[in-house]
PDB file of C-alpha atoms in Angstrom:
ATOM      1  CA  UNK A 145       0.000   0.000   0.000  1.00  0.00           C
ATOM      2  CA  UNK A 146       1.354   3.390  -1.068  1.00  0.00           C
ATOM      3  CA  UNK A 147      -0.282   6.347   0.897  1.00  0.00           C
ATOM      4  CA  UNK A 148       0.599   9.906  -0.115  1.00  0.00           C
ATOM      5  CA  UNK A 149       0.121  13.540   1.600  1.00  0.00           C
ATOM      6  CA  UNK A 150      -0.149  16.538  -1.106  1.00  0.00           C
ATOM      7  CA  UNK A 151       1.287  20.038   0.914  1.00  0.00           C
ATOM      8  CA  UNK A 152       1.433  23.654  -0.471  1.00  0.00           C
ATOM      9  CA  UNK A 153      -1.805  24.660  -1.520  1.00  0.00           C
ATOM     10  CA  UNK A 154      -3.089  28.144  -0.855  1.00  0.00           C
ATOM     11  CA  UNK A 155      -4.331  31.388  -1.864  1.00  0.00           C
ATOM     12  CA  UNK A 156      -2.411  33.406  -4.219  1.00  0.00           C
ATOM     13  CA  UNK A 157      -2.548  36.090  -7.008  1.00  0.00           C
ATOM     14  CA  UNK A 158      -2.860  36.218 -10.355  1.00  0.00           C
ATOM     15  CA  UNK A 159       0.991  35.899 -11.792  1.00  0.00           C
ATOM     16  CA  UNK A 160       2.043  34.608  -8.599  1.00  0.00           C
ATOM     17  CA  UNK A 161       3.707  31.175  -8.198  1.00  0.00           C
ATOM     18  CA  UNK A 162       3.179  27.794  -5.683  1.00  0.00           C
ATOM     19  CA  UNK A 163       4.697  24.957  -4.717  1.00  0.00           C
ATOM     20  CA  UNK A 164       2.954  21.882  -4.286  1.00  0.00           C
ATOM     21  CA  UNK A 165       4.745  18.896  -2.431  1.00  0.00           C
ATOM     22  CA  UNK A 166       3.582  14.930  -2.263  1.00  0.00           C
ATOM     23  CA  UNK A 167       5.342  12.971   0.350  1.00  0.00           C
ATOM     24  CA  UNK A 168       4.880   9.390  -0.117  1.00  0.00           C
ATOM     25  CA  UNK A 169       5.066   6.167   1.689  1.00  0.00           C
ATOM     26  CA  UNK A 170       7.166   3.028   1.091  1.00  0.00           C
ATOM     27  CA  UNK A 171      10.847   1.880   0.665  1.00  0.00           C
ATOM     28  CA  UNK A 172       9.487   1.481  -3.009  1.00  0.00           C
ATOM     29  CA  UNK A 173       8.678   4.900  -3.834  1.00  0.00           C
ATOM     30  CA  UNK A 174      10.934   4.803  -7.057  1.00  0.00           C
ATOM     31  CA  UNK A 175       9.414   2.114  -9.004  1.00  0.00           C
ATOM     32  CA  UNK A 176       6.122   4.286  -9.019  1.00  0.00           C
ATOM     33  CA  UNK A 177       5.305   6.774 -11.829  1.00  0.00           C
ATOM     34  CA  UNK A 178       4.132   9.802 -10.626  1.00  0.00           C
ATOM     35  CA  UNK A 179       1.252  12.322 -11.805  1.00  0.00           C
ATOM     36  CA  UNK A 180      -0.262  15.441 -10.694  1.00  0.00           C
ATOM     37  CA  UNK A 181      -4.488  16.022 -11.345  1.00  0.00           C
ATOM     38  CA  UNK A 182      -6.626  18.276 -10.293  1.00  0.00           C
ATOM     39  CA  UNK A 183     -10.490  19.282 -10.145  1.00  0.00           C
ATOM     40  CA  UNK A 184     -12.483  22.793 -10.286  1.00  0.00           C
ATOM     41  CA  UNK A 185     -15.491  22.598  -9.150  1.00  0.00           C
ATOM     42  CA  UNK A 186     -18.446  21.283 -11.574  1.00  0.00           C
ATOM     43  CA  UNK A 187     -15.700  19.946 -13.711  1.00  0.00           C
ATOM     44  CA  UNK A 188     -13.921  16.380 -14.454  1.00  0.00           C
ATOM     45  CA  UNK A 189     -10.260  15.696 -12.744  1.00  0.00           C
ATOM     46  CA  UNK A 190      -8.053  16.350 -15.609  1.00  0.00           C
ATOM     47  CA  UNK A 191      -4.469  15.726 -16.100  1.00  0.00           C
ATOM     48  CA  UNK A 192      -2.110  18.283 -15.195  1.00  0.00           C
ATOM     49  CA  UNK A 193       1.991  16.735 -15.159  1.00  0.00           C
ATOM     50  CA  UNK A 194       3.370  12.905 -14.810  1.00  0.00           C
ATOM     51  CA  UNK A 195       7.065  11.915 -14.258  1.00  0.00           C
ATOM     52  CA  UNK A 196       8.590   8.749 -14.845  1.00  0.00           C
ATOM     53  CA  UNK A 197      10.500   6.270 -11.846  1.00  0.00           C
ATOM     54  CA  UNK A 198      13.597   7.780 -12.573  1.00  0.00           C
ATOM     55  CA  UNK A 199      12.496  11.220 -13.678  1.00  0.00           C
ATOM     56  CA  UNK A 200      13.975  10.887 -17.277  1.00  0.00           C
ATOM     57  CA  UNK A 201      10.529  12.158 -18.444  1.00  0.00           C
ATOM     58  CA  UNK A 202       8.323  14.512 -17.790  1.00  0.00           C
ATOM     59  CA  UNK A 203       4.361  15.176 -18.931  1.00  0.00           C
ATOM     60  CA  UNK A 204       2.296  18.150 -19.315  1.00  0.00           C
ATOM     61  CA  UNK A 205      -1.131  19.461 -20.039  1.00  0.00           C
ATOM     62  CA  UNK A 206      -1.291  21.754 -22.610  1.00  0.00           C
ATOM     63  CA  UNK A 207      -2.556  24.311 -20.481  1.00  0.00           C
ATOM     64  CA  UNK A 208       0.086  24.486 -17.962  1.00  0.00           C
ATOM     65  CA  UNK A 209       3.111  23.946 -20.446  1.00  0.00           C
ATOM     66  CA  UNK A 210       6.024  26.601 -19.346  1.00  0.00           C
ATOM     67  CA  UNK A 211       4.457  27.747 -16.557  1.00  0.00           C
ATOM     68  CA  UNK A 212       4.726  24.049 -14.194  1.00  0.00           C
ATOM     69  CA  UNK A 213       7.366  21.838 -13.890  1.00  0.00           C
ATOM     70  CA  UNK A 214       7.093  18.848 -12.313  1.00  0.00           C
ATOM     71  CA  UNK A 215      10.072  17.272 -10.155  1.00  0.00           C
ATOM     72  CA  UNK A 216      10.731  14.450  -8.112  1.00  0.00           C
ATOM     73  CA  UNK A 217      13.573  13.609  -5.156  1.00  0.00           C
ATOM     74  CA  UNK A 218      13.685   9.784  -4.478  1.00  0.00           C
ATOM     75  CA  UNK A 219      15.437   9.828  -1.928  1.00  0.00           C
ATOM     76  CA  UNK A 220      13.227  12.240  -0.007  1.00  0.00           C
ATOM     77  CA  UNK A 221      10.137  10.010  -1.717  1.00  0.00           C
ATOM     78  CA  UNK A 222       8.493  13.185  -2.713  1.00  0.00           C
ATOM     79  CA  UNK A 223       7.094  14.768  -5.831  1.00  0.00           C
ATOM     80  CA  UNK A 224       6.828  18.790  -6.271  1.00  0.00           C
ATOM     81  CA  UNK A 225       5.102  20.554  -8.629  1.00  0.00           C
ATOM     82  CA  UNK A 226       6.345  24.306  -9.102  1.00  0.00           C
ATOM     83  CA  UNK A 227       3.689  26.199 -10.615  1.00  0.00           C
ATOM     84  CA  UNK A 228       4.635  29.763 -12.193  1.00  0.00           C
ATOM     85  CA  UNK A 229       2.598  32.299 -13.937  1.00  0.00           C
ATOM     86  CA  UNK A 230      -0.441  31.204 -11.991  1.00  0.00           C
ATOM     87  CA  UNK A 231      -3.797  31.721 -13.451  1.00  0.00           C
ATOM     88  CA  UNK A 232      -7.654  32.303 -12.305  1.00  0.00           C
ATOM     89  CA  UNK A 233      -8.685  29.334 -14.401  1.00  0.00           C
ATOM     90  CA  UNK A 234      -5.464  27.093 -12.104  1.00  0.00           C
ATOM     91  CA  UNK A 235      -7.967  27.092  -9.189  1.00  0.00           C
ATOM     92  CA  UNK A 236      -8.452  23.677  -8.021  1.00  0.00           C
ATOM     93  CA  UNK A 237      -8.013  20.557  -5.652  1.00  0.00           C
ATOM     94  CA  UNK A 238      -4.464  19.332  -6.790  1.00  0.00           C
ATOM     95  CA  UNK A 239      -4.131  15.707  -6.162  1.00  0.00           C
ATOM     96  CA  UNK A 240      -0.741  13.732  -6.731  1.00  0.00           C
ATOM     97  CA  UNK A 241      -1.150  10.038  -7.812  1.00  0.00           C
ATOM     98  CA  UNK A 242       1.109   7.111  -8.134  1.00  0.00           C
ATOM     99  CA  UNK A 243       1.251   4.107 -10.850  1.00  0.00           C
ATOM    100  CA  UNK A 244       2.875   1.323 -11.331  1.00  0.00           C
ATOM    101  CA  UNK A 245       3.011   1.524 -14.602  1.00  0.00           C
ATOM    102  CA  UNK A 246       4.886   4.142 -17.487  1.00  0.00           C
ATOM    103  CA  UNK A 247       3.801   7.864 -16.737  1.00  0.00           C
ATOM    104  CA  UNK A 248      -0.408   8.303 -17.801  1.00  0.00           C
ATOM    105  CA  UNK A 249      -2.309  11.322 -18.070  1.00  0.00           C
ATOM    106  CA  UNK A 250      -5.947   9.947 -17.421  1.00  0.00           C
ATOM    107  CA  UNK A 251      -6.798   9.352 -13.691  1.00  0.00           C
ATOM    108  CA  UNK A 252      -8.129   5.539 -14.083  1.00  0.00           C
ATOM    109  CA  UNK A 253      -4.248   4.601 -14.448  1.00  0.00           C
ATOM    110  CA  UNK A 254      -3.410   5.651 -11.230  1.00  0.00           C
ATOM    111  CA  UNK A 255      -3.755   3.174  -8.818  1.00  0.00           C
ATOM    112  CA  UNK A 256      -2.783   5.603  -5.587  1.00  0.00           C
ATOM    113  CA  UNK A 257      -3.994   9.041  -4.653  1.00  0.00           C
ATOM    114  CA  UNK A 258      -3.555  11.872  -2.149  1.00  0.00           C
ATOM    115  CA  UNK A 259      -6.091  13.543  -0.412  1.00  0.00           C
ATOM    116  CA  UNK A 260      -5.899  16.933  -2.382  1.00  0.00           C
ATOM    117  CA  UNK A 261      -4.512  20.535  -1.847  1.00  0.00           C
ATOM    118  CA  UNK A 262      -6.649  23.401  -2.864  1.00  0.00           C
ATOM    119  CA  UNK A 263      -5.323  25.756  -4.988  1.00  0.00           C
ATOM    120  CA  UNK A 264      -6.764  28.739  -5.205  1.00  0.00           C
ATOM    121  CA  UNK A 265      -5.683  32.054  -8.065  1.00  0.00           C
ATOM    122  CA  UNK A 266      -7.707  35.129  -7.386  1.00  0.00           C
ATOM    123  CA  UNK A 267      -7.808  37.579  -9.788  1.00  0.00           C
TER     124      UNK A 267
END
């Protein structure tokens, strides 16, 4: 069992920037792809970032391309997820999943989830 705690969520401008952390459980941490998703209210959990085991690759929404990167630190068994340039339309509950499998950008691949961060951009 794999359990994971999203951090850094919060209230912040328009422009402004975030960091959202995922702390995860288990010695095998590293053999686990690892995505970001999150969910506005009224709408469908949608694919945000995904990095592979070793971090080699990385996966992003069109929508947040240049403005989030996506990072992990094995040996810390966390994933971040910098986000820059931070939008109205970037509110939402971020949630960091894990898979077992290569990096995926719908939610049904994930096998492991976090309880969500809100995220919230005013304008």
């Amino acid at each position: 069992q794999v359990q994971l705690v999203e951090s850094g969520g919060g209230l912040v401008q328009t422009g402004g920037s975030l960091r959202l952390s995922c702390a995860a459980s288990g010695r095998t941490f590293s053999t686990y792809a690892m995505g970001w998703f999150r969910q506005a209210p009224g709408k469908e959990r949608e694919f945000v970032a995904a990095i592979s085991w070793n971090g080699g690759r990385t996966y992003y929404a069109d929508s947040v391309k240049d403005r989030f990167t996506i990072s992990r630190h094995n040996a810390k068994n966390t994933v971040s997820l910098q986000m820059g340039s931070l939008k109205p339309e970037d509110t939402a509950v971020y949630y960091c999943a894990a898979t077992l499998f290569s990096p995926q950008n719908i939610s049904e691949a994930y096998d492991y989830w976090g309880q969500g961060t809100q995220v919230t951009v005013s304008s």
